[in-house]
Short mmCIF file of C-alpha atoms and ligand atoms in Angstrom, two decimals:
data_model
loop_
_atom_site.label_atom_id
_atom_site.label_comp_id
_atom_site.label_asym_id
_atom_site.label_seq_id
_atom_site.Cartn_x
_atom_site.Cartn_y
_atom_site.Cartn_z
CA UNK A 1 -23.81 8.07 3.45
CA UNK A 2 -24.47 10.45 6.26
CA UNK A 3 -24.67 9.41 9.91
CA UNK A 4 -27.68 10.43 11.55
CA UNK A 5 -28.34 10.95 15.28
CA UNK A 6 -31.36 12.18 17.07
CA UNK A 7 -32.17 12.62 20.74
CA UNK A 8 -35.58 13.05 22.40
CA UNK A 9 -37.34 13.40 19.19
CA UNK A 10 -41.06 13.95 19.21
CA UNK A 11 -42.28 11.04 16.95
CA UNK A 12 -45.80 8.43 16.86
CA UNK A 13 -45.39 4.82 16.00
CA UNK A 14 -47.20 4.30 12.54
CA UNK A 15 -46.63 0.35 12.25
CA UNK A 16 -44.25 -2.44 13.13
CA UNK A 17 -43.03 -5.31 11.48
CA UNK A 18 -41.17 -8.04 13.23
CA UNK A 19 -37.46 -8.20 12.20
CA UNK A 20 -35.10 -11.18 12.71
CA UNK A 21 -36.16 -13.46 15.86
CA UNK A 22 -36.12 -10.55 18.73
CA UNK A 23 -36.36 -7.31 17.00
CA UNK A 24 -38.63 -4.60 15.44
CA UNK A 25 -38.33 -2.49 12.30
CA UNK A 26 -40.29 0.28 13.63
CA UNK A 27 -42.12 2.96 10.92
CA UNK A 28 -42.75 6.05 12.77
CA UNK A 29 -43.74 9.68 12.27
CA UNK A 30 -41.30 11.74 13.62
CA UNK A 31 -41.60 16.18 14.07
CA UNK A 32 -38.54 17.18 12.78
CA UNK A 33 -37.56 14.28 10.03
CA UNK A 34 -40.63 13.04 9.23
CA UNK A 35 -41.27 9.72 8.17
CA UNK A 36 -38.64 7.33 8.88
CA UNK A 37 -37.62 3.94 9.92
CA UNK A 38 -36.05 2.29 12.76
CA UNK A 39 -34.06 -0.90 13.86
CA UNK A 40 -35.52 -1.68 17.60
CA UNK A 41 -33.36 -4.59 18.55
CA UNK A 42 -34.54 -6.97 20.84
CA UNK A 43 -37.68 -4.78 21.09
CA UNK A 44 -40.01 -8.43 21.46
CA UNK A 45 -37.41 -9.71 23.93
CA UNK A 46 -40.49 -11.07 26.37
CA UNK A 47 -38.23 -8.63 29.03
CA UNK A 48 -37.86 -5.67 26.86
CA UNK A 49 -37.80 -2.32 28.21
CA UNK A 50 -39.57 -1.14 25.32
CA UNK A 51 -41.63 -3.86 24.57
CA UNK A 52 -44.79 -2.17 25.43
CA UNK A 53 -43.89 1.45 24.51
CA UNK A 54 -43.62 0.84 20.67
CA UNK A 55 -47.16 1.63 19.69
CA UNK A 56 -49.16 3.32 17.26
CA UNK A 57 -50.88 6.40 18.36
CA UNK A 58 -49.28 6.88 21.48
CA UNK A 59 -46.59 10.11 21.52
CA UNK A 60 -43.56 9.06 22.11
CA UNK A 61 -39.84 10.80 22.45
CA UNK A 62 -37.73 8.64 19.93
CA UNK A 63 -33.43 8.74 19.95
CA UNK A 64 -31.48 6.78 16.86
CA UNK A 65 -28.47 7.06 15.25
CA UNK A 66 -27.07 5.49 12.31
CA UNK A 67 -27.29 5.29 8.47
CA UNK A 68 -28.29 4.31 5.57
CA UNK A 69 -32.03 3.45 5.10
CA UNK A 70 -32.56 1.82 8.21
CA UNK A 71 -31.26 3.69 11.40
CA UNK A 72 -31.14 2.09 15.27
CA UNK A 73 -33.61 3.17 18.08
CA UNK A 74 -31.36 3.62 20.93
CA UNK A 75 -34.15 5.05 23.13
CA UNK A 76 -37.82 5.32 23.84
CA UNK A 77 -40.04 7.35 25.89
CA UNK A 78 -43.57 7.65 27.11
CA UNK A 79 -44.72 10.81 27.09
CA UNK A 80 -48.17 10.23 27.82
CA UNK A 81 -51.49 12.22 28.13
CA UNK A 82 -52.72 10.39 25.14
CA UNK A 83 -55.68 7.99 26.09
CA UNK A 84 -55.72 4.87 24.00
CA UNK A 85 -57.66 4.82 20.82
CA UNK A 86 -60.52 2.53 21.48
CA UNK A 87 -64.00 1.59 19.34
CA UNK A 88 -64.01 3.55 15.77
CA UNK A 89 -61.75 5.65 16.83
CA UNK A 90 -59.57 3.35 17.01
CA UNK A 91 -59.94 1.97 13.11
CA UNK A 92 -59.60 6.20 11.99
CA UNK A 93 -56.07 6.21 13.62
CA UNK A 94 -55.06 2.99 11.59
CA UNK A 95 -56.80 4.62 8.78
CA UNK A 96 -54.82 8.16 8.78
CA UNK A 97 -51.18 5.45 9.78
CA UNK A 98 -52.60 3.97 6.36
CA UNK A 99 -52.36 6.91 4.87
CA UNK A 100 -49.40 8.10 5.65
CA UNK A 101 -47.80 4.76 5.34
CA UNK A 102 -49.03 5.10 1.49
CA UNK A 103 -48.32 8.58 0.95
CA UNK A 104 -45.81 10.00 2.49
CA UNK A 105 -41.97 9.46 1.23
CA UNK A 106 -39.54 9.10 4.30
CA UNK A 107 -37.10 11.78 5.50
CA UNK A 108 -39.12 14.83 4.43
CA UNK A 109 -39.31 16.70 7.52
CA UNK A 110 -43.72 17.74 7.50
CA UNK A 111 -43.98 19.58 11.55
CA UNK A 112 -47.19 21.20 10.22
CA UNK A 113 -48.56 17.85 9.28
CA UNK A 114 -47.20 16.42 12.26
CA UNK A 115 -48.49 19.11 14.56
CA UNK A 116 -52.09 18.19 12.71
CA UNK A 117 -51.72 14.60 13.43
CA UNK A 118 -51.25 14.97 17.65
CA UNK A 119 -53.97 17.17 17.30
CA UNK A 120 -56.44 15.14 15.81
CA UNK A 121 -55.21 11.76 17.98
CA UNK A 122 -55.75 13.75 21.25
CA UNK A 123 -59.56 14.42 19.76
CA UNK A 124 -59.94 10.93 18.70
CA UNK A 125 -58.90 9.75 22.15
CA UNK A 126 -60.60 12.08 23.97
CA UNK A 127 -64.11 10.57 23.44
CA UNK A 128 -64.52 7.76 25.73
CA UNK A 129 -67.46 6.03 22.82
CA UNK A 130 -64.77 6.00 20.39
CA UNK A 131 -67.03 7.46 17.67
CA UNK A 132 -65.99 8.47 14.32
CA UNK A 133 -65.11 12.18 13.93
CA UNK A 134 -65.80 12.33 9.89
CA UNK A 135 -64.68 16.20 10.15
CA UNK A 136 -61.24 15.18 11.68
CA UNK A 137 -60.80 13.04 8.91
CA UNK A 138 -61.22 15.31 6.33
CA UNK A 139 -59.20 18.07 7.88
CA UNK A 140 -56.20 15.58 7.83
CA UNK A 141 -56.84 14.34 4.18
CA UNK A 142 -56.53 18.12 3.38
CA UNK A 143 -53.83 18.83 5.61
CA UNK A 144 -51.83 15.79 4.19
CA UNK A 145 -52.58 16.68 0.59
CA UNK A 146 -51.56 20.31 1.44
CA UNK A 147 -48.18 18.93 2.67
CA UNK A 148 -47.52 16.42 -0.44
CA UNK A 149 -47.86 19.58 -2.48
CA UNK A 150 -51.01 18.49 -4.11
CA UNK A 151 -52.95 21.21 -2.21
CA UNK A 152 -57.11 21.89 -2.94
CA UNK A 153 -58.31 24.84 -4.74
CA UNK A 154 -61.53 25.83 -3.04
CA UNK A 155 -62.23 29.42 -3.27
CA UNK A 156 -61.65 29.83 -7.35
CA UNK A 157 -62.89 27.67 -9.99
CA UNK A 158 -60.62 26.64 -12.88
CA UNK A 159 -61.66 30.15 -15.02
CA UNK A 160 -60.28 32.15 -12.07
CA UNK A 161 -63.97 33.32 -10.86
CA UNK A 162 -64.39 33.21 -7.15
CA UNK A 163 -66.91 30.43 -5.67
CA UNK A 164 -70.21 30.66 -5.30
CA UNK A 165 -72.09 28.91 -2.68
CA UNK A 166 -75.11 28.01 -4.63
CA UNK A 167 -74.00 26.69 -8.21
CA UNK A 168 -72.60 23.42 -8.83
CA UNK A 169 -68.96 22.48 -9.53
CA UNK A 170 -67.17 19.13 -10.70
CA UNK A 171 -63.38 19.24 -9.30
CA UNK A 172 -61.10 17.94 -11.57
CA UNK A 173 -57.47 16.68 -10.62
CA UNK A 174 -55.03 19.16 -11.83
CA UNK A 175 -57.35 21.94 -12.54
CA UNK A 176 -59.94 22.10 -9.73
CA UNK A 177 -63.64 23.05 -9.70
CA UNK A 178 -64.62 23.38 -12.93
CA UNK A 179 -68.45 25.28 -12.77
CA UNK A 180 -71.28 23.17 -13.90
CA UNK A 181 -74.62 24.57 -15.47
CA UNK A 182 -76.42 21.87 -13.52
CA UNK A 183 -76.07 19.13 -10.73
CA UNK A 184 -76.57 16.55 -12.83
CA UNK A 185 -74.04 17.44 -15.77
CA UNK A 186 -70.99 15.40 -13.89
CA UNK A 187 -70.81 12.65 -11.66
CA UNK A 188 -70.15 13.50 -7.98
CA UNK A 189 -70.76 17.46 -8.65
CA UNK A 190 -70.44 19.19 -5.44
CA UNK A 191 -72.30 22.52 -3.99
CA UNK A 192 -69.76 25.65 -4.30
CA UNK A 193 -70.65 26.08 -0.47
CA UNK A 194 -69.25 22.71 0.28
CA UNK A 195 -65.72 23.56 -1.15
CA UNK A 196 -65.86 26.96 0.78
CA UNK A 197 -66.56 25.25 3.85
CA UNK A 198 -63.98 22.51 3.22
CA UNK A 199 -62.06 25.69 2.84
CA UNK A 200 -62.97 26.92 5.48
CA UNK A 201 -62.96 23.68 7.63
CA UNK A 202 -66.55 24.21 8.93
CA UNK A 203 -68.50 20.78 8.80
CA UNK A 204 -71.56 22.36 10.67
CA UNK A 205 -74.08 21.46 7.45
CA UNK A 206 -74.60 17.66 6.56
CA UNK A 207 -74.41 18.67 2.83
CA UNK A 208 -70.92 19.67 3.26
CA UNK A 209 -70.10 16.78 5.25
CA UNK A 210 -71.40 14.17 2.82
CA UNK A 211 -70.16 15.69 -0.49
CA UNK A 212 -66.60 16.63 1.60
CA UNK A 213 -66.60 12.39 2.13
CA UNK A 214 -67.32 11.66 -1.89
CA UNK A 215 -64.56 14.30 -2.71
CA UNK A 216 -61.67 13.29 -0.50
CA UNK A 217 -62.80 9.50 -1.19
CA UNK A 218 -61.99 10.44 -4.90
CA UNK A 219 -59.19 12.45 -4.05
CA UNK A 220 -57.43 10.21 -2.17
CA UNK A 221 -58.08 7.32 -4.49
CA UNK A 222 -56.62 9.27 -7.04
CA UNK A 223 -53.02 10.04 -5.05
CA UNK A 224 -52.90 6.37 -3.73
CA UNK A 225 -53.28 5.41 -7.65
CA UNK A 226 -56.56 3.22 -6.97
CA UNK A 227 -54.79 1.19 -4.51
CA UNK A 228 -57.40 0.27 -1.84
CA UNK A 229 -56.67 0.99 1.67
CA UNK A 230 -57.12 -2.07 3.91
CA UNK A 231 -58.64 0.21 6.91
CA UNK A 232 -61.50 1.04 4.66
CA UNK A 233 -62.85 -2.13 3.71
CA UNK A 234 -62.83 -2.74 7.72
CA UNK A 235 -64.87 0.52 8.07
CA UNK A 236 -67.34 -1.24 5.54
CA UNK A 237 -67.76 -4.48 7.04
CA UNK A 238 -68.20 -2.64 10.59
CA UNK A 239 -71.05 -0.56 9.05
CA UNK A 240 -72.77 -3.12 7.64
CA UNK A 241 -72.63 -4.97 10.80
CA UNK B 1 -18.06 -25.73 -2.84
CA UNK B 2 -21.71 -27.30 -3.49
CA UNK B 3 -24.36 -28.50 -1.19
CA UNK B 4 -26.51 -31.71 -1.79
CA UNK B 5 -29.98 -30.90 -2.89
CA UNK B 6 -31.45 -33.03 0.30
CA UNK B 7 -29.01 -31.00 2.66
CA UNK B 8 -29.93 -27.50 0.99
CA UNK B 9 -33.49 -28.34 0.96
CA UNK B 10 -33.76 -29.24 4.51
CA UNK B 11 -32.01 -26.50 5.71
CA UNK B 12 -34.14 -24.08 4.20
CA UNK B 13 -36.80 -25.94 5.36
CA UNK B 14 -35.69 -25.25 9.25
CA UNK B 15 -35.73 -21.64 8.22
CA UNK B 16 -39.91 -21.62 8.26
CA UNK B 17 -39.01 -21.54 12.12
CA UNK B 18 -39.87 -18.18 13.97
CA UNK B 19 -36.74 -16.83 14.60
CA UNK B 20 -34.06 -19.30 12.48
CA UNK B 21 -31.90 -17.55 9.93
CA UNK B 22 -29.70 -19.51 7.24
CA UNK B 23 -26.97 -19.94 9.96
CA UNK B 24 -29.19 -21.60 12.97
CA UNK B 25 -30.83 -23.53 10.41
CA UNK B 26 -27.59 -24.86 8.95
CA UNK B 27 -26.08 -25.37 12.36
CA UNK B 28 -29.44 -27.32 13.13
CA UNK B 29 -29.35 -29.60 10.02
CA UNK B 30 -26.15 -30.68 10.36
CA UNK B 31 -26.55 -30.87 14.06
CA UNK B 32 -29.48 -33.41 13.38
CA UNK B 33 -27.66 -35.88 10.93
CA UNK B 34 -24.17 -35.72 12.68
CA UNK B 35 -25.29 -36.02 16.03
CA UNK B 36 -29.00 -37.14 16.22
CA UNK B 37 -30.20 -39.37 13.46
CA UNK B 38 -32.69 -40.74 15.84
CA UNK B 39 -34.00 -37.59 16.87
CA UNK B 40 -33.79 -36.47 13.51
CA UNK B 41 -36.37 -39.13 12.05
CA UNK B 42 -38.64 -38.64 15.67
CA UNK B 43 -38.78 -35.18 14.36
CA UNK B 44 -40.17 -36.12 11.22
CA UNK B 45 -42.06 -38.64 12.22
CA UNK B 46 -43.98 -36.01 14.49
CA UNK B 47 -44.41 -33.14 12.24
CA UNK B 48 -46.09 -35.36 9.59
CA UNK B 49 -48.36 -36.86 12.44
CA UNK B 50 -49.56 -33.83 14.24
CA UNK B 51 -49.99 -32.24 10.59
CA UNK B 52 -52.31 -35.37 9.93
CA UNK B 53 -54.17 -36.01 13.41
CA UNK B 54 -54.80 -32.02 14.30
CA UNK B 55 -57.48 -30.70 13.14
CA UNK B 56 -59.24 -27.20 14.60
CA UNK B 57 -62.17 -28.02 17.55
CA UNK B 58 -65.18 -27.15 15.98
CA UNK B 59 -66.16 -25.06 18.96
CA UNK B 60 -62.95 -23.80 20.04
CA UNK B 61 -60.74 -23.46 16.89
CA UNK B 62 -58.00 -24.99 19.13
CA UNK B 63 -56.00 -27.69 17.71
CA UNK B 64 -57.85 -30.82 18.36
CA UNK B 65 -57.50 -34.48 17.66
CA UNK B 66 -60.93 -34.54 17.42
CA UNK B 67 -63.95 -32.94 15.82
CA UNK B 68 -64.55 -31.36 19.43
CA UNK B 69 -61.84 -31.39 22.02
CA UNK B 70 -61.53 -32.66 25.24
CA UNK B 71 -62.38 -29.43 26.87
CA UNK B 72 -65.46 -28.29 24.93
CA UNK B 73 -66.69 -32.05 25.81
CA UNK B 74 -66.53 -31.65 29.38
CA UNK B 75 -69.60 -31.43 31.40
CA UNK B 76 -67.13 -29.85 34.14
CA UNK B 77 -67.02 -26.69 32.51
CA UNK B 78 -69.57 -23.68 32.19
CA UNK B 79 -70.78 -23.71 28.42
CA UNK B 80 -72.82 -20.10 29.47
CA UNK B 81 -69.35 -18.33 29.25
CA UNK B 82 -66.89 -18.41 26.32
CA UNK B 83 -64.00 -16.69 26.32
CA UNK B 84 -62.38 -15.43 23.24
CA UNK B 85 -58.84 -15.56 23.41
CA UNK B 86 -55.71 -14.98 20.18
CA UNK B 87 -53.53 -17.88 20.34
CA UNK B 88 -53.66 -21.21 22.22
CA UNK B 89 -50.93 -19.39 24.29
CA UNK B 90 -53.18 -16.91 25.70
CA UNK B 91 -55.54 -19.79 26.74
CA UNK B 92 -53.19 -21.76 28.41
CA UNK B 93 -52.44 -19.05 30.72
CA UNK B 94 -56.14 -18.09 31.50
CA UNK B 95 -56.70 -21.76 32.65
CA UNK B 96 -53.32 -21.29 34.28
CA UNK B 97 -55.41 -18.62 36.64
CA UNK B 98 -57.96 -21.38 37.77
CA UNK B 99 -60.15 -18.91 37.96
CA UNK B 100 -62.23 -19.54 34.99
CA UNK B 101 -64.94 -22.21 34.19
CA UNK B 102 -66.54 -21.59 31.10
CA UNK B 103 -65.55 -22.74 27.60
CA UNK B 104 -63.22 -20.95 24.82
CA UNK B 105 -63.10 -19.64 21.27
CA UNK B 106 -59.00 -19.12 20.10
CA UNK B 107 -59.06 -16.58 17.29
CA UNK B 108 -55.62 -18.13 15.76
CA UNK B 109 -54.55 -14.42 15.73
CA UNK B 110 -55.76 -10.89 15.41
CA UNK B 111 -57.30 -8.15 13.34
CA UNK B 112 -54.27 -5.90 12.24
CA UNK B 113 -55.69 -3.49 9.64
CA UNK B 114 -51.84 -2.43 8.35
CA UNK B 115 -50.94 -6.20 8.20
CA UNK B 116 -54.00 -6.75 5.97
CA UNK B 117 -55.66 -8.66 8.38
CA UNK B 118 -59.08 -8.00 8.71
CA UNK B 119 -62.39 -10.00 10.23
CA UNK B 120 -62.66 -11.91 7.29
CA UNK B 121 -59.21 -13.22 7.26
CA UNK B 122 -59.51 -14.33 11.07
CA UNK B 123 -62.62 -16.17 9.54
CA UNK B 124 -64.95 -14.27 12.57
CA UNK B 125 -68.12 -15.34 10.84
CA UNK B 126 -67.21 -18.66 12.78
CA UNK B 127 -67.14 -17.01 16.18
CA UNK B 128 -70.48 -15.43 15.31
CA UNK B 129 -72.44 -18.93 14.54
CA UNK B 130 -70.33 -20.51 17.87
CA UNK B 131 -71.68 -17.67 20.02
CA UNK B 132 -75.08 -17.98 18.79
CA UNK B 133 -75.51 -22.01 19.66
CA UNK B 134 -78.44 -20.63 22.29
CA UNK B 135 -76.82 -22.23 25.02
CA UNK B 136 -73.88 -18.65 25.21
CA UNK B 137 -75.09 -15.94 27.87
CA UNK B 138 -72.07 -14.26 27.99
CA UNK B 139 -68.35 -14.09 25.89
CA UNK B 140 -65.35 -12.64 27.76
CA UNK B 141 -63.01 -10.81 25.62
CA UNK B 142 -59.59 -11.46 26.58
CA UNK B 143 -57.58 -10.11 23.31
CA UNK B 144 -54.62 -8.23 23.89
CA UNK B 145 -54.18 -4.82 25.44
CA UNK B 146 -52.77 -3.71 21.91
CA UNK B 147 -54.32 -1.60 19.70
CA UNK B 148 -54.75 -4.60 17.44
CA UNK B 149 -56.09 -6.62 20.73
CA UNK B 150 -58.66 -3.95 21.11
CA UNK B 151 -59.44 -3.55 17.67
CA UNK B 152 -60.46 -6.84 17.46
CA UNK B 153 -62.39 -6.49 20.90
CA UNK B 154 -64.40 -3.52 19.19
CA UNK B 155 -65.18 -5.63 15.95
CA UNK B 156 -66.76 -9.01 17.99
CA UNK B 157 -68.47 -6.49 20.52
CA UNK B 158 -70.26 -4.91 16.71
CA UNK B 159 -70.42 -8.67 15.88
CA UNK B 160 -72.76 -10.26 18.85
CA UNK B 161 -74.75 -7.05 19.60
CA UNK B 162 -77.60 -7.46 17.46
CA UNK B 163 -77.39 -11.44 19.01
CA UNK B 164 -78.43 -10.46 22.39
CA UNK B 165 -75.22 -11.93 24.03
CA UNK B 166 -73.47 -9.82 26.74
CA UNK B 167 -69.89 -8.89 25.73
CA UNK B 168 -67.61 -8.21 28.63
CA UNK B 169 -64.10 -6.98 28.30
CA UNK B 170 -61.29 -8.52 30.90
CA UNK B 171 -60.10 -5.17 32.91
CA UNK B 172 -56.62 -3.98 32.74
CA UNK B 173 -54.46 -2.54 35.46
CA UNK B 174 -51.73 -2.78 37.89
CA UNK B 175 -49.91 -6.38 38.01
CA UNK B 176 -51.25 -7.92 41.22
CA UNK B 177 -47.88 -7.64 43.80
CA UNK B 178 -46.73 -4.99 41.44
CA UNK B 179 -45.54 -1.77 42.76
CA UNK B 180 -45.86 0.93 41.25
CA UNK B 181 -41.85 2.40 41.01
CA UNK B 182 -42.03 -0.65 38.43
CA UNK B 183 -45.02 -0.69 36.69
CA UNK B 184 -44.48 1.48 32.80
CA UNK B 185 -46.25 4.58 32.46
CA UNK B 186 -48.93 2.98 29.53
CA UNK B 187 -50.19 0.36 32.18
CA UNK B 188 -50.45 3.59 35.24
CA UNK B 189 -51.79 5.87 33.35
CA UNK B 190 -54.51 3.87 31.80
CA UNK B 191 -55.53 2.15 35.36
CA UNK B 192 -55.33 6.22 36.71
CA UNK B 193 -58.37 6.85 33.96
CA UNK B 194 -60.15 3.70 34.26
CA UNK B 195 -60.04 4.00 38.49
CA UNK B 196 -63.39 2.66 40.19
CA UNK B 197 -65.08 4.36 42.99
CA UNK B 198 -64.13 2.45 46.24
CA UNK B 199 -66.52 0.57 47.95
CA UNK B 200 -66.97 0.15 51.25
ZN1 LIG C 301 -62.62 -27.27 21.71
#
């Protein structure tokens, strides 16, 4: 097995689990190897330097070494500028950790993805209401379905003819939009204009926006192999609140 | 080499123990019937007591010997202000402060969506009916300054606002006598955004 050693490596905390009586197994995001896991030993030490550091959403500058599955943090540190997550802004970060927890396999380097990720964290914490941003969330179910290879077709339907923004289509896994000769002739039939602007990523009409929701939501359910993502049923029981 | 059945079953018992492997809990068995017989069968004694006599305060959700505790009985404290704390931990060091009179509600842990512990699972429909006894002006979140602590913040606030109770959150900052070479970057920079204008 090959030994591994990084310094100073741009990386997010996606979750923790505690490990043995003082330490961490840390999952985390990282710019330049992706998705990978980490041995933080004595991490809940009630004294531990890094104690507080190791948290989701927060960027961080990682160093490990080691191999095998499960490498050693050696160092941590804060690099800042990211408010905390707070309100349901707060629940769309654990929901896009979910994610990536789910679907993405470890030690595939993904920068664009990661690049995405920042992004939409720093708009997330930006708001001090903590209100969802439904159009951030669909840009990164894209983005992330882009990067697992599974990327959308949105400006051709499954004949080859280009979109058009007026006639209904019915996207099928594998093929794509497949054009409909009405609305009602498929379950969850989308507008042609709503896959240009999800090609586009403009979320300016509602239509879009709603329809974008149904299709990811069946999207994603379909790459996570019906499992259901804990993060959502939260998001339920917060809206029917 | 083969263990007795008893032996093997009480070391593996020792293991449910935050924090004991196969090797304290071995060292700890035989530790107990070499060396402290006596202590051994106080031990046992105890567990199967408190396991029988502790029940969860119906008010507090604190381990009680009683339907209500001690503290939710007094007529010292403020019943206008609950406090919802995570673990009887956490409300042993707000009393600690002596700066608090009002009564509390211990969640017994935390929502922690990637752990698969959600509102229902902390069983916050409980909280709800506590909060709403007409008697509850205000409840004092003191969760955690986690993302999990203020996840769980967010929910109850969504929880009591259509009750009409206030929901205050405890504020976060600098350690009192703390200065600030010492204090980690998190715990700076957050007190830097949420700064107050000074009063005079
Ligand atoms: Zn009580």
């Amino acid at each position: 097995m090959q030994r591994q050693r990084a310094d100073a490596q741009p990386a997010f905390v996606l979750h923790t689990t505690p490990f043995r009586e003082t330490s961490l197994i840390v999952e985390a995001f990282t710019r330049d190897f992706g998705r990978i896991a980490l041995l933080a030993r004595g991490a809940r030490r009630p004294r531990s330097a890094i104690r507080g550091l190791l948290m989701a959403f927060q960027p961080l500058e990682l160093g490990w070494a080691g191999k095998g599955e499960v490498l050693t943090l050696m160092k941590a540190e804060w690099q800042g500028g990211q408010p905390l997550l707070t309100g349901q802004a707060l629940f769309c970060g654990y929901y896009l950790n979910e994610l990536l927890l789910h679907l993405l396999p470890r030690e595939d380097a993904h920068e664009r993805l990661f690049e995405r990720y920042r992004e939409i964290l720093a708009r997330l914490g930006a708001d001090p209401t903590g209100k969802v941003r439904e159009a951030d969330l669909r840009c990164f179910e894209k983005a992330l379905l882009q990067e697992l290879g599974y990327g959308l077709t949105l400006d051709h339907d499954n004949a080859g003819r280009a979109i058009t923004a007026t006639a209904h289509y019915h996207y099928r896994m594998e093929q794509g939009p497949v054009l409909l000769s009405h609305a009602g002739e498929a379950e969850g039939a989308v507008l042609g204009r709503t896959l240009l602007d999800l090609g586009a990523e403009d979320f300016s009409e509602p239509r879009t926006l709603a329809e974008a929701k149904q299709l990811m939501r069946s999207l994603m359910a379909y790459y996570l192999s019906g499992k259901e993502l804990e993060t959502r049923k939260i998001f339920k029981e917060l809206q029917e609140l | 080499m083969s263990t007795p059945t008893s032996l093997e079953a009480l070391i593996e018992a020792l293991r449910c123990l935050p924090g004991v492997g196969p090797k304290s809990a071995q060292r700890m068995a035989y530790h107990l019937l070499q060396h402290d017989r006596s202590g051994a069968a106080r031990l046992g004694e105890a567990v199967g007591r408190a396991l029988q006599a502790l029940q969860h305060c119906q008010r507090c959700n604190n381990f009680a010997e009683s339907e209500i505790c001690e503290r939710c009985a007094s007529p010292r404290r403020d019943p206008t202000v609950l406090c919802v704390v995570e673990s009887p931990v956490d409300m042993n060091m707000m009393e600690q402060t002596h700066a608090f009179q009002g009564l509390y509600y211990v969640l017994m842990g935390r929502i922690s969506p990637l752990d698969g512990c959600g509102p229902r699972e902390l069983g916050l429909e409980r909280l709800l009916a506590r909060a709403q006894d007409g008697v509850v002006k205000e409840v004092v979140l003191a969760t955690n300054f986690t993302n999990e602590g203020e996840a769980t913040a967010h929910y109850i606030t969504a929880l009591l606002k259509p009750s009409g109770v206030s929901v205050t959150r405890i504020a976060r900052g600098v350690p009192v006598g703390g200065e600030l070479e010492y204090v980690d970057s998190g715990t700076l920079a957050q007190a830097l955004r949420e700064r107050r204008v000074c009063q005079t």
